[in-house]
PDB file of N, CA and C in Angstrom:
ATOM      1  N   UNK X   1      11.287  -5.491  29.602  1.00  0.00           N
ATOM      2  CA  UNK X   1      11.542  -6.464  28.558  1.00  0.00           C
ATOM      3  C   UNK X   1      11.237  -5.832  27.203  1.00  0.00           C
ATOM      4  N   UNK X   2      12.012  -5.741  26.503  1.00  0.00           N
ATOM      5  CA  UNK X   2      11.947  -5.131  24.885  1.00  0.00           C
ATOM      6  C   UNK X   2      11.556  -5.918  23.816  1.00  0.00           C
ATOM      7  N   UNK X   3      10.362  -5.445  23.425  1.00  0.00           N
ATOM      8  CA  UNK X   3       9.602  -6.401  22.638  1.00  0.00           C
ATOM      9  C   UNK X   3      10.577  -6.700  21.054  1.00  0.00           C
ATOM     10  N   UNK X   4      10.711  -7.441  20.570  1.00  0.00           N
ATOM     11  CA  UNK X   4      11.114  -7.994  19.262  1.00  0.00           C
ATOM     12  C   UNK X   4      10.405  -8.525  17.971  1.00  0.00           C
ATOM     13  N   UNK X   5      10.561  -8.830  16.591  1.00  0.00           N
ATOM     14  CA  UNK X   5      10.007  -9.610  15.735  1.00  0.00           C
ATOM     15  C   UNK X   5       9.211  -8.157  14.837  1.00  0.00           C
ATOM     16  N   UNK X   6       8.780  -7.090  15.056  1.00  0.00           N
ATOM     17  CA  UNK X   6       8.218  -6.436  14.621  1.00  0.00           C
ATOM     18  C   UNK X   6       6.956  -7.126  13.644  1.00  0.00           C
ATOM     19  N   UNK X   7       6.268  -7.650  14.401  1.00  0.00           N
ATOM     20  CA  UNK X   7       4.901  -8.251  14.017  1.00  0.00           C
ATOM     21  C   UNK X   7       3.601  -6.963  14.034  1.00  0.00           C
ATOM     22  N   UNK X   8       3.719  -6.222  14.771  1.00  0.00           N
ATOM     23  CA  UNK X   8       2.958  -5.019  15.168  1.00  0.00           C
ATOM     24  C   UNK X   8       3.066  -3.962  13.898  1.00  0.00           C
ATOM     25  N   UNK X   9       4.348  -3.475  13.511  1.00  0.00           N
ATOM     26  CA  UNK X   9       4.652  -2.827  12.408  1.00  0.00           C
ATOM     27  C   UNK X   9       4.365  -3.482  11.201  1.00  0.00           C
ATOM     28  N   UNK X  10       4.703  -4.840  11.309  1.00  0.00           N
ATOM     29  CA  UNK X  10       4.157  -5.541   9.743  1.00  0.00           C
ATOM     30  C   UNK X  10       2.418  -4.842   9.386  1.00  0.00           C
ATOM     31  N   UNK X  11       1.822  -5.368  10.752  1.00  0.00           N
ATOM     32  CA  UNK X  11       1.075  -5.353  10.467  1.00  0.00           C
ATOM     33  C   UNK X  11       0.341  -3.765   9.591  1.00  0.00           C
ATOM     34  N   UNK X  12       0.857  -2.770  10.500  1.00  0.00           N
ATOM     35  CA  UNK X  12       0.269  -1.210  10.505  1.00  0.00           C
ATOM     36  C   UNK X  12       0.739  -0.988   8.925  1.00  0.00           C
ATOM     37  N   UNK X  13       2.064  -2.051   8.627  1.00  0.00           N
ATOM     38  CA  UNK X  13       2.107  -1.077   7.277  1.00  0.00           C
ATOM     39  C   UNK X  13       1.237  -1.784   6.273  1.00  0.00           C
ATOM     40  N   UNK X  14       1.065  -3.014   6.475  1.00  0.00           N
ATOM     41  CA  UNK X  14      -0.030  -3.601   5.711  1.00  0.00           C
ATOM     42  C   UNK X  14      -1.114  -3.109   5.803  1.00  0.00           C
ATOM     43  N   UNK X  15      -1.464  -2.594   6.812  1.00  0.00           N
ATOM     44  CA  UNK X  15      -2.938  -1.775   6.659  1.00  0.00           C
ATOM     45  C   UNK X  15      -2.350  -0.291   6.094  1.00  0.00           C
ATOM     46  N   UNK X  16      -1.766   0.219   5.996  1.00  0.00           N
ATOM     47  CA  UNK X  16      -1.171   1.444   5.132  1.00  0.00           C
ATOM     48  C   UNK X  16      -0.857   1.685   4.114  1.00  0.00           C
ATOM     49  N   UNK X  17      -0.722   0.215   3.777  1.00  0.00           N
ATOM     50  CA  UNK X  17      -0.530  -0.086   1.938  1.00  0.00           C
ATOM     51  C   UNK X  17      -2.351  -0.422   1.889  1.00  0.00           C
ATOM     52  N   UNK X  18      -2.842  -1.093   2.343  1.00  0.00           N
ATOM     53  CA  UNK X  18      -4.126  -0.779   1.804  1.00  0.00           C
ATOM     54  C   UNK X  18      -5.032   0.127   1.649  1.00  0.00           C
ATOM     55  N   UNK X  19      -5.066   0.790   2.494  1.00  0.00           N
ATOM     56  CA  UNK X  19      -5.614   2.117   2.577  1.00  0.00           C
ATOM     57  C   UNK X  19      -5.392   3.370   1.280  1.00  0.00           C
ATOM     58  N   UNK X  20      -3.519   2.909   1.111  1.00  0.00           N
ATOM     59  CA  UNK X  20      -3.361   3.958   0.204  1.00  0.00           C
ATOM     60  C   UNK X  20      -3.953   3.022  -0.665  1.00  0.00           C
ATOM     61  N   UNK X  21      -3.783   1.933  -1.089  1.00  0.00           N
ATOM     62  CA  UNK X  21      -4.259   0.998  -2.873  1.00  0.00           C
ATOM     63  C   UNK X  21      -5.550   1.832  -2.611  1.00  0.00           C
ATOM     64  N   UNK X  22      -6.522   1.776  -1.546  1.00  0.00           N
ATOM     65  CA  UNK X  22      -7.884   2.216  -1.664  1.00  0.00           C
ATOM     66  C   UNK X  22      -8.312   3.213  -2.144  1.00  0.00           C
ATOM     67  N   UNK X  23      -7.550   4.460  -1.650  1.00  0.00           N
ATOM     68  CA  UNK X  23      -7.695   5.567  -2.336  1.00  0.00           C
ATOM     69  C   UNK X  23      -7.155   5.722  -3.495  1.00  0.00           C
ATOM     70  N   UNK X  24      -6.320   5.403  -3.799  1.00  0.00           N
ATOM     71  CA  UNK X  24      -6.040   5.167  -5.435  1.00  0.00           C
ATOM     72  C   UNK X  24      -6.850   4.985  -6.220  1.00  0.00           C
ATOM     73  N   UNK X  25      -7.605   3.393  -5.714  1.00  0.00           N
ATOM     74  CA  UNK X  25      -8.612   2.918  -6.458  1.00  0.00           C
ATOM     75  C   UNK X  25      -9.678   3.669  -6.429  1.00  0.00           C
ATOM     76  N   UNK X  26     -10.077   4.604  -5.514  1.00  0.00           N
ATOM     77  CA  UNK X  26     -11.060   5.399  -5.424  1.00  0.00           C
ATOM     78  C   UNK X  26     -10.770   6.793  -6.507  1.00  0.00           C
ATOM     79  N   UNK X  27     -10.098   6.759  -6.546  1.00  0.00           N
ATOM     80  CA  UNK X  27      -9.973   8.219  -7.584  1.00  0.00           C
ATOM     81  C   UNK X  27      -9.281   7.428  -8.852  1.00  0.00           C
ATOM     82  N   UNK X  28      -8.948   6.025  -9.343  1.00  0.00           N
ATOM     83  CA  UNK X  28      -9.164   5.734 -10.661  1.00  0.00           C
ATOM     84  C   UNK X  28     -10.425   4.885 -10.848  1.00  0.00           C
ATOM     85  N   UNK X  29     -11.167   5.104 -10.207  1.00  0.00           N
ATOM     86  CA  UNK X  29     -12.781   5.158 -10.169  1.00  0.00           C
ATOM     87  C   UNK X  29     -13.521   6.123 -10.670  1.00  0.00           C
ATOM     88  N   UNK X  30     -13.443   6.926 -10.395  1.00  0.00           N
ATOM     89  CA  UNK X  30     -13.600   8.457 -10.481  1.00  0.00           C
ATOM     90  C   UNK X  30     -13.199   8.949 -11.633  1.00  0.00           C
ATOM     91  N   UNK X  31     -11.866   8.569 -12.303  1.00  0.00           N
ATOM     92  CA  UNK X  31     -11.491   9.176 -13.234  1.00  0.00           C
ATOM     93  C   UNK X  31     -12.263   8.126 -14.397  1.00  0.00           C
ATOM     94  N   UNK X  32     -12.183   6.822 -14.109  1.00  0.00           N
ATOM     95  CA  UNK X  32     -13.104   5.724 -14.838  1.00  0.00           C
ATOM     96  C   UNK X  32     -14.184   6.401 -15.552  1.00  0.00           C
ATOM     97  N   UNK X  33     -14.972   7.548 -14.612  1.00  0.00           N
ATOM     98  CA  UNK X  33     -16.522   7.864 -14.631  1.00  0.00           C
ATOM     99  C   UNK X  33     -16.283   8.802 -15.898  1.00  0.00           C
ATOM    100  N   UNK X  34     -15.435   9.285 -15.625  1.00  0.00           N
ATOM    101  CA  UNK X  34     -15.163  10.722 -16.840  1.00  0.00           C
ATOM    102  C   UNK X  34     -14.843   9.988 -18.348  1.00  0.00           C
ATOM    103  N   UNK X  35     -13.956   8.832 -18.187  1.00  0.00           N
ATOM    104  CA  UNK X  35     -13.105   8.857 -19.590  1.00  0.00           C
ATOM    105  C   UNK X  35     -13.734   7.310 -19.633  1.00  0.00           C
ATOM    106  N   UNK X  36     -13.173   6.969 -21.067  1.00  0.00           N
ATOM    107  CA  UNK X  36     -13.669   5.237 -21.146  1.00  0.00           C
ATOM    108  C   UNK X  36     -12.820   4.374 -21.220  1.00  0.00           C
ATOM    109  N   UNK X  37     -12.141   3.574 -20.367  1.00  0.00           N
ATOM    110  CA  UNK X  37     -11.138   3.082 -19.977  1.00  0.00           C
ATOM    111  C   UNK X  37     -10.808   1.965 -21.167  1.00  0.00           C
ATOM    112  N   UNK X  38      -9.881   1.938 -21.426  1.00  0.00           N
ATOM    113  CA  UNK X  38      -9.204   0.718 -22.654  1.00  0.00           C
ATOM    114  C   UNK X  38      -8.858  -0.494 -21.780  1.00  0.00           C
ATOM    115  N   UNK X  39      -8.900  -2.142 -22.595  1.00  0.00           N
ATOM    116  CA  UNK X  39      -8.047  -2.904 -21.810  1.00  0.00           C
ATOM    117  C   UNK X  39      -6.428  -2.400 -21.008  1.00  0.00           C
ATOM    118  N   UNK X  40      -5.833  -1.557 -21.958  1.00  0.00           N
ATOM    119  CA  UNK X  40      -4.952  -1.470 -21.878  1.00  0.00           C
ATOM    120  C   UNK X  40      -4.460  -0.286 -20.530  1.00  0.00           C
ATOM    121  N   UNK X  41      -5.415   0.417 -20.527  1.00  0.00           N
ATOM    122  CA  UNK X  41      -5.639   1.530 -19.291  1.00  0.00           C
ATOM    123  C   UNK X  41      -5.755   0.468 -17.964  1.00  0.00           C
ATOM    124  N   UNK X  42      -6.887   0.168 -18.143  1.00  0.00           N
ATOM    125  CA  UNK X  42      -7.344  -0.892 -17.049  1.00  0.00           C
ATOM    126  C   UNK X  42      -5.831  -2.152 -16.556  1.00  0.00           C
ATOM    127  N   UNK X  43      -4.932  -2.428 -17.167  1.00  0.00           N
ATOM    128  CA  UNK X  43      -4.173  -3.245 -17.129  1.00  0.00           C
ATOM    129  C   UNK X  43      -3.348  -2.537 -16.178  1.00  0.00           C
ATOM    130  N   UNK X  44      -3.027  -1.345 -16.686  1.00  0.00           N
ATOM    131  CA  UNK X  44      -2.093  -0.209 -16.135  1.00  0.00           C
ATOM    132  C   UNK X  44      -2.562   0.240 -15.001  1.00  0.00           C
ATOM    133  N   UNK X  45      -3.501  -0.006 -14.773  1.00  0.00           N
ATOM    134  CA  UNK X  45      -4.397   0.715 -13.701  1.00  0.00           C
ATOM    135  C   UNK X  45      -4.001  -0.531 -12.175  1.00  0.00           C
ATOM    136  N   UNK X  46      -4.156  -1.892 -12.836  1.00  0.00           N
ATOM    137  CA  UNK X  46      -3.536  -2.537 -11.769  1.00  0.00           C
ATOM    138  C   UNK X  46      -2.347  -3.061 -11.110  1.00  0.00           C
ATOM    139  N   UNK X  47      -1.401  -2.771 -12.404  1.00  0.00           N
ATOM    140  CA  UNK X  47       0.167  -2.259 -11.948  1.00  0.00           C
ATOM    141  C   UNK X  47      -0.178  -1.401 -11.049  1.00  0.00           C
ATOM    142  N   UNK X  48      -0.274  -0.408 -11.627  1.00  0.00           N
ATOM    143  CA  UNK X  48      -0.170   0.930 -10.430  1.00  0.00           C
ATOM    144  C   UNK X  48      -0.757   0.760  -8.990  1.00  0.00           C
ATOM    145  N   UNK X  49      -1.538  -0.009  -9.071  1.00  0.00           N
ATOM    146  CA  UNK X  49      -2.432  -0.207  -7.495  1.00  0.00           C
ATOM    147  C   UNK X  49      -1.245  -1.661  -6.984  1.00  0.00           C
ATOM    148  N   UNK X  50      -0.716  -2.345  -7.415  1.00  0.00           N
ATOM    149  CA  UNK X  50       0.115  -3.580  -6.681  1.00  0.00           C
ATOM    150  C   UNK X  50       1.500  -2.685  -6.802  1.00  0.00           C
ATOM    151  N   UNK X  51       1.583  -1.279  -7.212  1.00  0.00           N
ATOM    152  CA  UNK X  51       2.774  -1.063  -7.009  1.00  0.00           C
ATOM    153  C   UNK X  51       2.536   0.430  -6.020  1.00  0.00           C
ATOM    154  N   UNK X  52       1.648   0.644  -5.661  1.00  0.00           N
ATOM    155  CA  UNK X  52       1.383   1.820  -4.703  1.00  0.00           C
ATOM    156  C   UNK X  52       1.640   1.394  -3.659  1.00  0.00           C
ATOM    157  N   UNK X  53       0.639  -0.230  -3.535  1.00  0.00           N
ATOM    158  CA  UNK X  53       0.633  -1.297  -1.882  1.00  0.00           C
ATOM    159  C   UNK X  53       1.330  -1.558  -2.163  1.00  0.00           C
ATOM    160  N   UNK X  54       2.541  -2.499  -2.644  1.00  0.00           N
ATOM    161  CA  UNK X  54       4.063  -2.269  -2.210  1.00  0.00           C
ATOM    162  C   UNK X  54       4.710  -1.527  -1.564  1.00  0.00           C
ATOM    163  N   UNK X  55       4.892  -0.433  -2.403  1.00  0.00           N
ATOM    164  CA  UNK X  55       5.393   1.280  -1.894  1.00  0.00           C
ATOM    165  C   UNK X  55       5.515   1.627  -0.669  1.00  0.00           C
ATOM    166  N   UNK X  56       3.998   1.538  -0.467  1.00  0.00           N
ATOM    167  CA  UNK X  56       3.837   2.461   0.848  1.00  0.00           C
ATOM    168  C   UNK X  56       3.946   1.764   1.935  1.00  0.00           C
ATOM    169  N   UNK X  57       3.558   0.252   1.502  1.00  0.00           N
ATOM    170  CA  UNK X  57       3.899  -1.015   2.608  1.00  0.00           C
ATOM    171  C   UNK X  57       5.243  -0.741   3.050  1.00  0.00           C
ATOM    172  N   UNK X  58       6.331  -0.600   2.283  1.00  0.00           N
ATOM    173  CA  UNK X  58       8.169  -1.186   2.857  1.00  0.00           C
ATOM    174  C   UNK X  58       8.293  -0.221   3.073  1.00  0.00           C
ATOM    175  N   UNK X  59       7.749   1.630   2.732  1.00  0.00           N
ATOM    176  CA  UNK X  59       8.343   2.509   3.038  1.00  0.00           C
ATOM    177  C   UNK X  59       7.275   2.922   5.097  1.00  0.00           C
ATOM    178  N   UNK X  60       6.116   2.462   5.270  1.00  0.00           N
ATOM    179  CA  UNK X  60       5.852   2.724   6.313  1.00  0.00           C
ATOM    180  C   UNK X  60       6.316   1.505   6.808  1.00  0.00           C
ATOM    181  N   UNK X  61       6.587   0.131   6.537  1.00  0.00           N
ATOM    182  CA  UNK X  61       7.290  -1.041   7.600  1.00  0.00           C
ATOM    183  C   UNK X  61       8.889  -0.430   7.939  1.00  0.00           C
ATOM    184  N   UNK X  62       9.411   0.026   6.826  1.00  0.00           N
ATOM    185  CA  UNK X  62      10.998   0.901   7.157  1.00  0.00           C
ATOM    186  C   UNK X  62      10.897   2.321   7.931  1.00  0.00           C
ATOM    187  N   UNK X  63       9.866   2.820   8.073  1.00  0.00           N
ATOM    188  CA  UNK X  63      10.496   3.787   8.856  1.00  0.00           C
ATOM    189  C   UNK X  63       9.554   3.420  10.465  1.00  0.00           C
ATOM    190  N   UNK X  64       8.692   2.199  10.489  1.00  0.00           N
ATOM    191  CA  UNK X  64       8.269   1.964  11.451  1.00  0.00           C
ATOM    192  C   UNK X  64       9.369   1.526  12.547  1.00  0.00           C
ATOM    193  N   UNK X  65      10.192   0.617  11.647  1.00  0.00           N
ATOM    194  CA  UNK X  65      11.259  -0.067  12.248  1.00  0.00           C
ATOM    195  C   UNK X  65      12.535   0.615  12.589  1.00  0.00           C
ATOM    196  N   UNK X  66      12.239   1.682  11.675  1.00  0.00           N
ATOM    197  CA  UNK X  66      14.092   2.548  12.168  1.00  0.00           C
ATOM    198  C   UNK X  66      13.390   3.372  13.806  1.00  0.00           C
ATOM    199  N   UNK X  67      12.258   3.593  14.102  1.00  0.00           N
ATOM    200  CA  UNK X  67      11.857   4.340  15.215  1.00  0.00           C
ATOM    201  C   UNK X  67      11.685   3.480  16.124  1.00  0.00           C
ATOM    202  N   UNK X  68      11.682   2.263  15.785  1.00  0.00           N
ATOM    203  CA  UNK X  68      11.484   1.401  17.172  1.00  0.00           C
ATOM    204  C   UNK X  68      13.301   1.324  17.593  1.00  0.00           C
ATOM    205  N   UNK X  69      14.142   1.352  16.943  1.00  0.00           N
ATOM    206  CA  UNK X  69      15.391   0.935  17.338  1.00  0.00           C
ATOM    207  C   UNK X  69      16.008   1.806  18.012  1.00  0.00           C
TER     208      UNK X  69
END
């Protein structure tokens, strides 16, 4: 019986988009320590982290799903 719904892959890439936001956030942490961050840095800083977990979310849910087929 061939499983369907790709609930399993949702999930892995949701944990794959977090992981990467994490390390992101971990090294604009890091870079935080060195320089002195502006509102305006900091603003940019969380684009970039809701657009990394995006990213890496649809690009590991898409190639999760082209290998199951």
């Amino acid at each position: 019986m061939a499983r369907r719904g790709g609930d399993v892959e949702a999930f892995i890439a949701f944990l794959g988009g977090l992981l990467a936001a994490g390390a992101t956030a971990l090294a604009m942490a890091g870079v935080g320590l060195a320089i002195r961050p502006t509102p305006a840095l900091r603003e940019a800083a969380l684009v970039t982290l809701g657009a990394v977990w995006l990213t890496v979310t649809v690009t590991v849910y898409g190639r999760l799903r082209a290998r199951t087929r």
